Amino acid sequence: MANLPPCIVAMEACGGANHWYRVFTEMGHTVRLIAPQFVKPFVKSNKNDAADAEAICEPAQRPSMRFVSPKSIEQQDIQSIHRIREQ
């Protein structure tokens, strides 16, 4: 990724997506995080990496798609504290 020219990187929002958002943004890429519920309707076959990549690519190109806002490390820390308190 570091050797590529700046481009759009679309990912399904998950536990590690915020970390990769920060890494790819530092490299100059534009990162779009898509909520899993918006990716699922586009999965056409069994769950594997190729099918997931195709399912993420489709909604990422739609102009009306709503993307997930990334969380900073501090926001993730606060979220973790709240989740621990809820248990």
PDB file of C-alpha atoms in Angstrom, residues 11-13 33-44 51-60 65-67:
ATOM      1  CA  MET A  11     -13.243  -1.500   3.983  1.00  0.00           C
ATOM      2  CA  GLU A  12     -16.030  -3.106   5.930  1.00  0.00           C
ATOM      3  CA  ALA A  13     -16.148  -1.518   9.380  1.00  0.00           C
ATOM      4  CA  LEU A  33     -15.513   2.509   6.082  1.00  0.00           C
ATOM      5  CA  ILE A  34     -18.799   0.800   5.233  1.00  0.00           C
ATOM      6  CA  ALA A  35     -21.132  -0.601   7.895  1.00  0.00           C
ATOM      7  CA  PRO A  36     -21.543  -4.402   7.605  1.00  0.00           C
ATOM      8  CA  GLN A  37     -25.318  -4.143   7.178  1.00  0.00           C
ATOM      9  CA  PHE A  38     -24.758  -2.147   3.976  1.00  0.00           C
ATOM     10  CA  VAL A  39     -22.272  -4.695   2.609  1.00  0.00           C
ATOM     11  CA  LYS A  40     -24.279  -7.858   3.313  1.00  0.00           C
ATOM     12  CA  PRO A  41     -26.932  -7.326   0.581  1.00  0.00           C
ATOM     13  CA  PHE A  42     -24.169  -7.330  -2.043  1.00  0.00           C
ATOM     14  CA  VAL A  43     -22.619 -10.697  -1.083  1.00  0.00           C
ATOM     15  CA  LYS A  44     -23.488 -12.997  -3.995  1.00  0.00           C
ATOM     16  CA  ALA A  51     -16.792 -12.461  -2.446  1.00  0.00           C
ATOM     17  CA  ASP A  52     -16.326 -10.000   0.431  1.00  0.00           C
ATOM     18  CA  ALA A  53     -14.080  -7.755  -1.679  1.00  0.00           C
ATOM     19  CA  GLU A  54     -16.629  -7.709  -4.482  1.00  0.00           C
ATOM     20  CA  ALA A  55     -19.438  -6.986  -2.017  1.00  0.00           C
ATOM     21  CA  ILE A  56     -17.495  -4.057  -0.509  1.00  0.00           C
ATOM     22  CA  CYS A  57     -16.569  -2.608  -3.899  1.00  0.00           C
ATOM     23  CA  GLU A  58     -20.170  -2.238  -5.064  1.00  0.00           C
ATOM     24  CA  PRO A  59     -21.557   0.005  -2.288  1.00  0.00           C
ATOM     25  CA  ALA A  60     -18.269   1.959  -2.039  1.00  0.00           C
ATOM     26  CA  MET A  65     -23.734   5.442   0.372  1.00  0.00           C
ATOM     27  CA  ARG A  66     -23.342   6.540   3.984  1.00  0.00           C
ATOM     28  CA  PHE A  67     -19.935   5.738   5.382  1.00  0.00           C
TER      29      PHE A  67
END
